[in-house]
Short mmCIF file of C-alpha atoms in Angstrom, two decimals:
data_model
loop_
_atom_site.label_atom_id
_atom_site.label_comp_id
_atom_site.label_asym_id
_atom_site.label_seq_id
_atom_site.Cartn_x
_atom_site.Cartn_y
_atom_site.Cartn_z
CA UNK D 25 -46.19 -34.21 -13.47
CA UNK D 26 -49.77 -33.07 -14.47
CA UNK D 27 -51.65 -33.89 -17.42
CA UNK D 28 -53.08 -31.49 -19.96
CA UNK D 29 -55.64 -31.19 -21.58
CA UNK D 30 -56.11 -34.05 -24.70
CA UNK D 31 -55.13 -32.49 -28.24
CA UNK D 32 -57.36 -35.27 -29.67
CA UNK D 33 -59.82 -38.04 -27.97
CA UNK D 34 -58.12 -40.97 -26.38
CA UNK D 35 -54.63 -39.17 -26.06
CA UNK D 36 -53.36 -37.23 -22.96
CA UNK D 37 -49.68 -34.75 -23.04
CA UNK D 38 -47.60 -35.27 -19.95
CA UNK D 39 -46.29 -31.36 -18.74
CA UNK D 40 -43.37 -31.22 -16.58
CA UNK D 41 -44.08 -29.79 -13.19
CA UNK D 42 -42.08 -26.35 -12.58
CA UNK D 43 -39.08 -26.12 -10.55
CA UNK D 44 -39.80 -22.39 -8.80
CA UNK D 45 -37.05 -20.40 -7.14
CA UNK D 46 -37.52 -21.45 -3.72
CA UNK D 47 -37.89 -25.31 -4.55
CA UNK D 48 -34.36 -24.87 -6.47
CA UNK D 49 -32.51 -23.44 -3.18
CA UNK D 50 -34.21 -25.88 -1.01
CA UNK D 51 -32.67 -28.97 -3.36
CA UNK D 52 -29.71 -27.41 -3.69
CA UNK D 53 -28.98 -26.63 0.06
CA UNK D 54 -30.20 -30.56 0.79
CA UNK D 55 -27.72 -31.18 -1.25
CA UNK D 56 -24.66 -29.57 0.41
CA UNK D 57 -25.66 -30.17 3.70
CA UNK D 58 -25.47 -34.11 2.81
CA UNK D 59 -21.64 -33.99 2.78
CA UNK D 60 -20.89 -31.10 5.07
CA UNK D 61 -16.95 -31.92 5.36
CA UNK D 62 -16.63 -32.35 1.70
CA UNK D 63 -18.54 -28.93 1.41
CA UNK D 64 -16.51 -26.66 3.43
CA UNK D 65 -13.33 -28.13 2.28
CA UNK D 66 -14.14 -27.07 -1.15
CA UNK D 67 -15.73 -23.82 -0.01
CA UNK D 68 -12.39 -23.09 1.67
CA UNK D 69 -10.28 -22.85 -1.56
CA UNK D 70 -12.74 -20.28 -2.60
CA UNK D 71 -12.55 -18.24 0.59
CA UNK D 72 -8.73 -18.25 0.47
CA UNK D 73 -8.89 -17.15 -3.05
CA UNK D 74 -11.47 -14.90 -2.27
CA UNK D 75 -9.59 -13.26 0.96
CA UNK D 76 -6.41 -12.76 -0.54
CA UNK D 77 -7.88 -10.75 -3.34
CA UNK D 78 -10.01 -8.29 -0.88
CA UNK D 79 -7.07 -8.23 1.35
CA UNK D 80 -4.76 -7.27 -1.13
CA UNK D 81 -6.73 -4.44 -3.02
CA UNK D 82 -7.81 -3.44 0.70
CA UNK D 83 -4.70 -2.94 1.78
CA UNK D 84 -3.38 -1.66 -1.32
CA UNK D 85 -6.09 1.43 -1.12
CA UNK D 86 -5.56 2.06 2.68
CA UNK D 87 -2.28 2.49 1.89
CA UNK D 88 -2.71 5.16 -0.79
CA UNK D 89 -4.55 6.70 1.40
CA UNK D 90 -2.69 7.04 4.00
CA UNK D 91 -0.39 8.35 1.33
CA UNK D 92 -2.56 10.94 -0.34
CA UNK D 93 -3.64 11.96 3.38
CA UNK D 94 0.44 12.69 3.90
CA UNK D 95 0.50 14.25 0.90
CA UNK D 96 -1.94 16.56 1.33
CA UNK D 97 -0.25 17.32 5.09
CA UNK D 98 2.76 17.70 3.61
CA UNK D 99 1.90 19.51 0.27
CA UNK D 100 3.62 19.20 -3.05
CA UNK D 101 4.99 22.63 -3.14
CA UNK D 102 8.54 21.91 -1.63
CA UNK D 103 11.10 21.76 -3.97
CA UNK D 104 14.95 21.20 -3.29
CA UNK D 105 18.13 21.99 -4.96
CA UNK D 106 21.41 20.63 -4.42
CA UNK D 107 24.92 20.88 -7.05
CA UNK D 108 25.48 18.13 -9.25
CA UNK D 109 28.52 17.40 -11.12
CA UNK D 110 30.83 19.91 -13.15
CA UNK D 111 32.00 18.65 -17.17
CA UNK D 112 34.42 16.97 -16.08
CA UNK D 113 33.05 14.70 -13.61
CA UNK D 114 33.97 16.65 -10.18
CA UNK D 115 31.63 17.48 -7.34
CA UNK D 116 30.06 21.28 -7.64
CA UNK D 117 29.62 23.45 -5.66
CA UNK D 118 26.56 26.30 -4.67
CA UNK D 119 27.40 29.65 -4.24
CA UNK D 120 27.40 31.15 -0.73
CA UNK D 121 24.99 33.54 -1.62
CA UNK D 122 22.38 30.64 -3.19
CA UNK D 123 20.28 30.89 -0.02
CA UNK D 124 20.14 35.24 -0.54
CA UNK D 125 19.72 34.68 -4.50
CA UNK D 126 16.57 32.31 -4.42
CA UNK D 127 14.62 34.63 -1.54
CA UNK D 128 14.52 36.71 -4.05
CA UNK D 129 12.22 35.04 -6.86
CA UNK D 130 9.16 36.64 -6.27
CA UNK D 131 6.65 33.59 -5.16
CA UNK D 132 9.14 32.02 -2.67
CA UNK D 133 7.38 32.43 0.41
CA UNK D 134 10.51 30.62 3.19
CA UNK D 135 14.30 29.05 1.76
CA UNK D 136 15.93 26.89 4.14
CA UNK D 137 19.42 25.16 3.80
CA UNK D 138 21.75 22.51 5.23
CA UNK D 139 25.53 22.68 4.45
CA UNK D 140 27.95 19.66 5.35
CA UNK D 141 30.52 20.18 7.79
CA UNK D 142 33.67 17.70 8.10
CA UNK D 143 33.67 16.03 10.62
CA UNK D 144 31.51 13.09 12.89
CA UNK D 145 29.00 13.52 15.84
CA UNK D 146 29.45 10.47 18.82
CA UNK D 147 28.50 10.39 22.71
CA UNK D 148 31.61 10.74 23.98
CA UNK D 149 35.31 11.63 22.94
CA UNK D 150 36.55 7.57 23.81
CA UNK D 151 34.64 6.78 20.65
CA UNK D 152 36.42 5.88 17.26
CA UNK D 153 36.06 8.84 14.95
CA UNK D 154 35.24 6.41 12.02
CA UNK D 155 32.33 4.65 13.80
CA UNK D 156 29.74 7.67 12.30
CA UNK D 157 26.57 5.51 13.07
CA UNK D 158 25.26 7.22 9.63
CA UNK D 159 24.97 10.29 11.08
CA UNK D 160 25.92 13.30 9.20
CA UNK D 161 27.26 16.86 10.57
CA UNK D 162 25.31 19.85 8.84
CA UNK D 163 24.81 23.72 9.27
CA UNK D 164 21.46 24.89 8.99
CA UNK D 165 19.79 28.17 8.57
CA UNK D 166 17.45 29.66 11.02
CA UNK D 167 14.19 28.85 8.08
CA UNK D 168 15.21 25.46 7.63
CA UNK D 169 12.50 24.01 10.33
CA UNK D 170 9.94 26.63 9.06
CA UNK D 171 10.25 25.82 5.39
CA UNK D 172 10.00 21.59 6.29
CA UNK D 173 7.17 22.83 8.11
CA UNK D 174 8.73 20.42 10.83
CA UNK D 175 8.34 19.98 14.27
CA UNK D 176 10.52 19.48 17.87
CA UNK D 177 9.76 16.34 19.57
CA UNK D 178 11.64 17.99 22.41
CA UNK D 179 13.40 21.05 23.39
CA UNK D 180 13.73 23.65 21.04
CA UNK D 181 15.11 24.67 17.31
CA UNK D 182 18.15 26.87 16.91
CA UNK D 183 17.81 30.38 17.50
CA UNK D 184 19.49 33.57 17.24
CA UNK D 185 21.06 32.59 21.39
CA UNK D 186 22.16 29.07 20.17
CA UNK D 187 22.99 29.61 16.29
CA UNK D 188 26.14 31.02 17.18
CA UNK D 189 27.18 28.60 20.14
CA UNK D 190 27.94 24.73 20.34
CA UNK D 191 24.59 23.72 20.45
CA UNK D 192 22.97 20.85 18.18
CA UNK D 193 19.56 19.98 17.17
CA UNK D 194 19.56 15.91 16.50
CA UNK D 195 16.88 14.59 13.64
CA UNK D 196 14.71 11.70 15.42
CA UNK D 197 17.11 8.89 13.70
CA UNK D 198 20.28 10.43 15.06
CA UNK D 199 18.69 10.65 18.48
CA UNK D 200 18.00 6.74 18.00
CA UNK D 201 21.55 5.88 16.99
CA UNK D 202 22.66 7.68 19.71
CA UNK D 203 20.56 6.32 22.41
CA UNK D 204 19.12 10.28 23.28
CA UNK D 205 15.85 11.00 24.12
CA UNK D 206 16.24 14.14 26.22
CA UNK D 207 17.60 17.43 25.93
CA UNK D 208 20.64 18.85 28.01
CA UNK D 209 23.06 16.03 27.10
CA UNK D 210 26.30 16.48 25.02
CA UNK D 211 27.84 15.32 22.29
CA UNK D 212 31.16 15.40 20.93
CA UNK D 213 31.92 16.88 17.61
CA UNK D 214 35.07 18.50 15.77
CA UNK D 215 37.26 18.43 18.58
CA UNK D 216 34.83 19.66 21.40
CA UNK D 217 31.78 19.13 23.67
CA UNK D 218 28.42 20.48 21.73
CA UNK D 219 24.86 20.22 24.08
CA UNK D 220 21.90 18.90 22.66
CA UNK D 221 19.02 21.89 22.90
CA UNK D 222 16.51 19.94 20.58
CA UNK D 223 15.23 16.39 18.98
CA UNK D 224 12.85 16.65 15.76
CA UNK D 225 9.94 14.81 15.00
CA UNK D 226 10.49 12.61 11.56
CA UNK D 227 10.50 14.47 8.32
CA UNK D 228 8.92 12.76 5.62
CA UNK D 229 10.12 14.67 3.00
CA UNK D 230 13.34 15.31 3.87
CA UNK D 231 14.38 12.02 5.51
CA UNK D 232 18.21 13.43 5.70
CA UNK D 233 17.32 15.61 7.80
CA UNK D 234 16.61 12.26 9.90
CA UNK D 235 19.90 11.37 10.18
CA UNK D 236 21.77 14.84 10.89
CA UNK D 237 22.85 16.59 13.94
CA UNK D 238 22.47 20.19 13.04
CA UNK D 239 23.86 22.87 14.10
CA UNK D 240 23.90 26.74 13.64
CA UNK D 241 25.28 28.00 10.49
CA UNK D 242 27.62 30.92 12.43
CA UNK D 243 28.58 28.19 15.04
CA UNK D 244 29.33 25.26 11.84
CA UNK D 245 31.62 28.46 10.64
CA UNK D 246 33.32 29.29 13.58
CA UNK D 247 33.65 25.95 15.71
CA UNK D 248 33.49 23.08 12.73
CA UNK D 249 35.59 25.13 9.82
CA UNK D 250 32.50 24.67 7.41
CA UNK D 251 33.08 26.70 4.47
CA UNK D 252 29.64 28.32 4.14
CA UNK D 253 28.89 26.21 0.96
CA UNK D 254 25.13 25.44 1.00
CA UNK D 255 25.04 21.79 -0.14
CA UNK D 256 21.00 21.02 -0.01
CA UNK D 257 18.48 24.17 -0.17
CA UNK D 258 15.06 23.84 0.38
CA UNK D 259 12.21 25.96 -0.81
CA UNK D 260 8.50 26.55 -0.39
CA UNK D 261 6.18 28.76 -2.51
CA UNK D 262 2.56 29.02 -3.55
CA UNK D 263 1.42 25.43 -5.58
CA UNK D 264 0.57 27.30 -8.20
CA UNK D 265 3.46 28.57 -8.52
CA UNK D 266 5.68 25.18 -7.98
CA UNK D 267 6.67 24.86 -11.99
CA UNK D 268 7.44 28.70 -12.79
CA UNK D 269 9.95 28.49 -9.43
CA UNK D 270 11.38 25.28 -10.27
CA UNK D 271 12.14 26.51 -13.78
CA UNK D 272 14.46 29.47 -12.59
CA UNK D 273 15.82 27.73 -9.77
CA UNK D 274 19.07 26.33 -11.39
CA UNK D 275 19.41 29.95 -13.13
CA UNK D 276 18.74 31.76 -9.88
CA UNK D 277 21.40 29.65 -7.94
CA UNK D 278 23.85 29.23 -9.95
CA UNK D 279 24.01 31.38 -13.01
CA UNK D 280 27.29 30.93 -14.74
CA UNK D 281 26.54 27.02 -14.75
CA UNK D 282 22.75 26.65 -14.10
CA UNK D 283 23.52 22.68 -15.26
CA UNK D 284 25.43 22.07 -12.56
CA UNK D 285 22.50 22.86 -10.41
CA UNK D 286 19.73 20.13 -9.91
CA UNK D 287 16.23 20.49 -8.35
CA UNK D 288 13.93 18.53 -7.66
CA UNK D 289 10.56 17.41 -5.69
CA UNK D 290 10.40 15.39 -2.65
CA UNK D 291 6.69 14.78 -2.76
CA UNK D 292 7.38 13.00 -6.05
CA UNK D 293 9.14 10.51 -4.24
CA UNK D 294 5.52 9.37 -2.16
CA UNK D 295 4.10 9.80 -5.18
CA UNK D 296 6.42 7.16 -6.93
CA UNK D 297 6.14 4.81 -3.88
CA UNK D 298 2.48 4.32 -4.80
CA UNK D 299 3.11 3.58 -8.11
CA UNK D 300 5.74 0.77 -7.00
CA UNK D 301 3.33 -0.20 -4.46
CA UNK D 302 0.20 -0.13 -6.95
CA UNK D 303 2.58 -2.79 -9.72
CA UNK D 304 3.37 -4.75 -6.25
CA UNK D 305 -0.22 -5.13 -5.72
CA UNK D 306 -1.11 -6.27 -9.46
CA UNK D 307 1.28 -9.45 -8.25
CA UNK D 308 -0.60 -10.15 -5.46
CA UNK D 309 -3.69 -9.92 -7.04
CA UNK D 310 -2.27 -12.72 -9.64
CA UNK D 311 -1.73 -15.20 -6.75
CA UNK D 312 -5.14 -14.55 -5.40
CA UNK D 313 -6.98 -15.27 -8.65
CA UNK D 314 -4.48 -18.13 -9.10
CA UNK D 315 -5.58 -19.36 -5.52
CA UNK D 316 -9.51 -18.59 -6.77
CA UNK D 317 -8.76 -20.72 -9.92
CA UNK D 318 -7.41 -23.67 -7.69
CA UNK D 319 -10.77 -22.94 -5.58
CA UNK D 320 -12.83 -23.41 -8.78
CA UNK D 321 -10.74 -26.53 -9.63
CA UNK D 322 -12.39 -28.05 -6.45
CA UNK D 323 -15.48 -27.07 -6.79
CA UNK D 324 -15.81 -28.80 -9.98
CA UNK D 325 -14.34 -31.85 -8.34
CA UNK D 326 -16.10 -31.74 -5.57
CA UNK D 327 -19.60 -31.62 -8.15
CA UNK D 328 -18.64 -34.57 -10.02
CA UNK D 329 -17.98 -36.74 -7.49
CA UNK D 330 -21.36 -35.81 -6.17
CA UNK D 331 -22.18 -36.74 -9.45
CA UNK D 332 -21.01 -40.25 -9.62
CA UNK D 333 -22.43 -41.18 -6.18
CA UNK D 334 -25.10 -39.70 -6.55
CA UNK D 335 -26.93 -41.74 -9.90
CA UNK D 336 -29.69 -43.39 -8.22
CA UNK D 337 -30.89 -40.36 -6.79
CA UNK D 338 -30.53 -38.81 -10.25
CA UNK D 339 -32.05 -41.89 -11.30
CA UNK D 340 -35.01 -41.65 -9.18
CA UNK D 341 -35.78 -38.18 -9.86
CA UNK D 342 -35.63 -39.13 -13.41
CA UNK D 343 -37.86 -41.86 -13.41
CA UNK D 344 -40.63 -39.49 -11.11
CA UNK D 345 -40.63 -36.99 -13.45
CA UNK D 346 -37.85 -34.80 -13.31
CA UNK D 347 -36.51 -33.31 -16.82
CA UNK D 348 -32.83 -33.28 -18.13
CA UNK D 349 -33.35 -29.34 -17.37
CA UNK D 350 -34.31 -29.84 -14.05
CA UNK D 351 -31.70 -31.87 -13.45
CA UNK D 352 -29.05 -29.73 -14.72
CA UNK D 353 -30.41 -26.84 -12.93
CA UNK D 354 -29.99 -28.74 -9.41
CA UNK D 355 -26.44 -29.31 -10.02
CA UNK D 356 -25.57 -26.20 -10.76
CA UNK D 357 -27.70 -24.72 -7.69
CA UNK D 358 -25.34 -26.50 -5.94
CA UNK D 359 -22.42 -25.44 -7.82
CA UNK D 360 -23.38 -21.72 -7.46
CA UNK D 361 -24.26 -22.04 -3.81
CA UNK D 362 -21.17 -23.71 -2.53
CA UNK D 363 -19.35 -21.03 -4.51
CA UNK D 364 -21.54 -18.18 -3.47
CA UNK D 365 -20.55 -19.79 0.69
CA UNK D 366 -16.73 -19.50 0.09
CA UNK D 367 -16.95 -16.30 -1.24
CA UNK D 368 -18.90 -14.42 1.07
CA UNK D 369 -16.56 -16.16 3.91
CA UNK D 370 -13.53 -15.05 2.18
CA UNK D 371 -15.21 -11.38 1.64
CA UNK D 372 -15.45 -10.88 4.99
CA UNK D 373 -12.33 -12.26 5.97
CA UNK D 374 -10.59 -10.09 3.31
CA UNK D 375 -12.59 -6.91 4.49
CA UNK D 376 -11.80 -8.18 8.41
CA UNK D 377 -7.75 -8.67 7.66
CA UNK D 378 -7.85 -5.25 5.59
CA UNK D 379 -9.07 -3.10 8.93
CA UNK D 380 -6.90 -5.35 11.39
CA UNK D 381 -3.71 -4.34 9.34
CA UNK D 382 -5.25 -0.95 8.93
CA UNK D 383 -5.27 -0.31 12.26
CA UNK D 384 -1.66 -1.87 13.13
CA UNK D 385 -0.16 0.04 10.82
CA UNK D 386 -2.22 3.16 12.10
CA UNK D 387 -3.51 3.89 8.04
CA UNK D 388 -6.69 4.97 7.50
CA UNK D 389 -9.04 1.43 6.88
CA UNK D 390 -10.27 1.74 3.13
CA UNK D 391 -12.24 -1.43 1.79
CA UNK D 392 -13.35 -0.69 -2.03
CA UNK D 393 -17.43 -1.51 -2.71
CA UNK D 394 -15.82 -2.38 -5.94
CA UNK D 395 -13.90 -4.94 -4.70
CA UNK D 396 -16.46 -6.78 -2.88
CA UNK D 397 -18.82 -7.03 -5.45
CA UNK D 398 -16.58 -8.29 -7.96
CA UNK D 399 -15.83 -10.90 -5.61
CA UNK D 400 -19.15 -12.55 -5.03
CA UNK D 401 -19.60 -11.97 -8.80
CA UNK D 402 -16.12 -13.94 -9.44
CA UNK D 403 -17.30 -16.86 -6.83
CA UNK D 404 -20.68 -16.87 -9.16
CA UNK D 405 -18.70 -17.06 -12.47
CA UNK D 406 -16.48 -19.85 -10.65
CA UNK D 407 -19.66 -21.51 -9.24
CA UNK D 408 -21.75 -21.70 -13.19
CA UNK D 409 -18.16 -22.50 -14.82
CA UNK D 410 -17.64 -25.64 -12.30
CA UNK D 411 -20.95 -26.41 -12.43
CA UNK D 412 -21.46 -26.69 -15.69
CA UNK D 413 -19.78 -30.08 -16.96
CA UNK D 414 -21.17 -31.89 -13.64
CA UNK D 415 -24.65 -30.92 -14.50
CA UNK D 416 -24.68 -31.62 -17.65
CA UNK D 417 -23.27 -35.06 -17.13
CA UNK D 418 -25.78 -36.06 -14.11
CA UNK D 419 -29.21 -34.42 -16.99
CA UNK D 420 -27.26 -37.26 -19.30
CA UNK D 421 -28.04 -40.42 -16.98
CA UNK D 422 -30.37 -42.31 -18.27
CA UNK D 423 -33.14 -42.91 -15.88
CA UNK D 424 -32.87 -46.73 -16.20
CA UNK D 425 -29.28 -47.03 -16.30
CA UNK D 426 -28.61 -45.34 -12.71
CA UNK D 427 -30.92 -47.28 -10.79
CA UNK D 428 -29.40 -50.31 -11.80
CA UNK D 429 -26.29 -49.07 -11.10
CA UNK D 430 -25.30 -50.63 -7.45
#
């Protein structure tokens, strides 16, 4: 306290001292560090709450990433068609010449298709014909790799030499279910022995492809009885051309019954599996704050407990001066600062878990400014809320009335 200058003779005004800045943190870090345990218990639930929110939107965004990255590998511009259903509920069927028809719209730039042949691919003729593993038989055309813009993990794709002969290109799933890994093997499908000339690489976009064994569309004909019924078509042309194609596909395929025709967008698919993953994240992001609220709960606890056992300090601080304000502000330095520790913890241990699952799951490592920020400036709103009703109550103590209190 200092004394100011007399308004009138004989009387003196008692001014408050000021509580700067520095003076604040220094009372307010005295006292935290009087009940460490107590401290970072409490500054845990705000970490946690903390953490799981950076974690979640962290992951969230590397994962659209990695997804926007694929799409953009990928592009958008692939669209496929396969037959629907007639009127009266039957399965339809694409023209032969669907394949010849759509090459000729003019901003198709490659048409690939797949057509399914009856019967079962397996290692070795002792096997039960039912036990399929999943694996479907199909013919392919020569463009079909081109047009996936796909690629041969090993060997080779099907050319004009093995189109027309018992040779079989397995998708990288089929190779797994059949325990292959090389080329030069055989297989045994429709009655005879077929060798293995080539394994894909996955196919994001046309994940059926996956689980095929293809084979030559002359050799499906000729060795497998396939009718030469396209039953998926795939088609790439400019992007801004992708709607004007689409449009006339049905039409072009099939025209006497275009609306047994449907087409439709593979990239779509990725596109919808960020959505889901985007409303999947919105739940996570609930149990985080709900986590950060159960954080703030002990805080506040943890601030009026420090209040009750701590009256005769308050009462001694009183009684040398110190105002109801200054008081109040003390508390809720404390408050703020314990707050402020579990959420720059749980920042970085958000940010740290983001990159670490980043980098298992081989995605590019995306941490939003955004996201940090509003952390430390939720651990701040936590901090003043939960400090608030402990400070008060501790500026409320009368002076006289705590130090008597034993």
């Amino acid at each position: 306290m200092r004394r100011s200058a007399p308004e009138r003779p004989g009387a003196e005004r008692l001014i408050p001292a000021r509580l700067g800045g520095r003076d604040v943190v220094r009372v307010g870090v005295g006292g935290l560090r009087a009940r460490p345990t107590r401290v970072l218990l409490s500054a845990l639930g705000i970490a946690i709450g903390i953490a799981t929110m950076i974690a979640v939107i962290g992951i969230s965004a590397s994962s659209k990433e990695q997804l926007l990255r694929q799409l953009d590998t990928l592009g958008t511009n692939l669209l496929t068609v396969k037959p629907g259903s007639t009127m009266f509920g039957e399965d339809a069927k694409m023209p032969e010449t669907a394949v010849d028809m759509v090459r000729r719209i003019g901003p198709v730039r490659t048409v690939g298709a797949t057509g399914a042949a009856d019967t079962t691919v397996r290692r070795t003729n002792h096997i039960p014909e039912a036990v399929t593993g999943g694996i479907s038989v199909q013919a392919a055309t020569g463009e079909l790799l081109t047009t996936l813009d796909g690629r041969v993990r090993t060997g080779s794709w099907l050319n004009a030499a093995t189109e027309s002969h018992p040779a079989v290109v397995l998708g990288s799933a089929a190779a797994e279910r059949l325990g292959l890994d090389r080329t030069g093997t055989q297989v045994w499908m429709g009655g005879r022995w077929f060798t293995v000339v080539g394994i894909l690489r996955p196919l994001p976009l046309a994940p059926e492809i996956d689980r095929s064994a293809l084979v030559g569309w002359p050799a499906a004909e000729r060795y497998l009885g396939f009718d030469g019924h396209p039953t998926m078509l795939y088609e790439r042309s400019s992007d801004a051309s992708v709607e004007a194609v689409g449009d006339v596909l049905a039409r072009t395929v099939n025209p006497e019954n275009p609306d047994e025709i449907d087409v439709s967008r593979p990239s779509d698919a990725l596109e919808a599996k960020a959505a889901a993953a985007g409303a999947f994240t919105n739940l996570l992001l609930g149990l985080g704050a709900v986590a950060l609220l159960v954080g703030g709960v002990g805080v506040a606890n943890t601030m009026v407990i420090s209040v009750l056992e701590r009256r005769r300090e308050i009462g001694l601080r009183r009684s040398l001066g110190a105002t109801r304000g200054q008081v109040r502000v003390q508390f809720l330095s404390e408050s703020l600062l314990l707050s402020v520790l579990g959420g720059v913890v749980g920042a970085g241990v958000g940010a740290l878990a983001t990159v670490a699952f980043a980098a298992y799951r081989d995605w590019p490592p995306v941490v939003p400014v955004w996201a940090l920020g509003g952390g430390v400036a939720a651990t701040l709103a936590i901090g003043t809320i939960a400090g608030i009703y402990p400070a008060m109550r501790a500026a409320r103590l009368s002076p006289t009335v705590a130090l008597t209190v034993t």
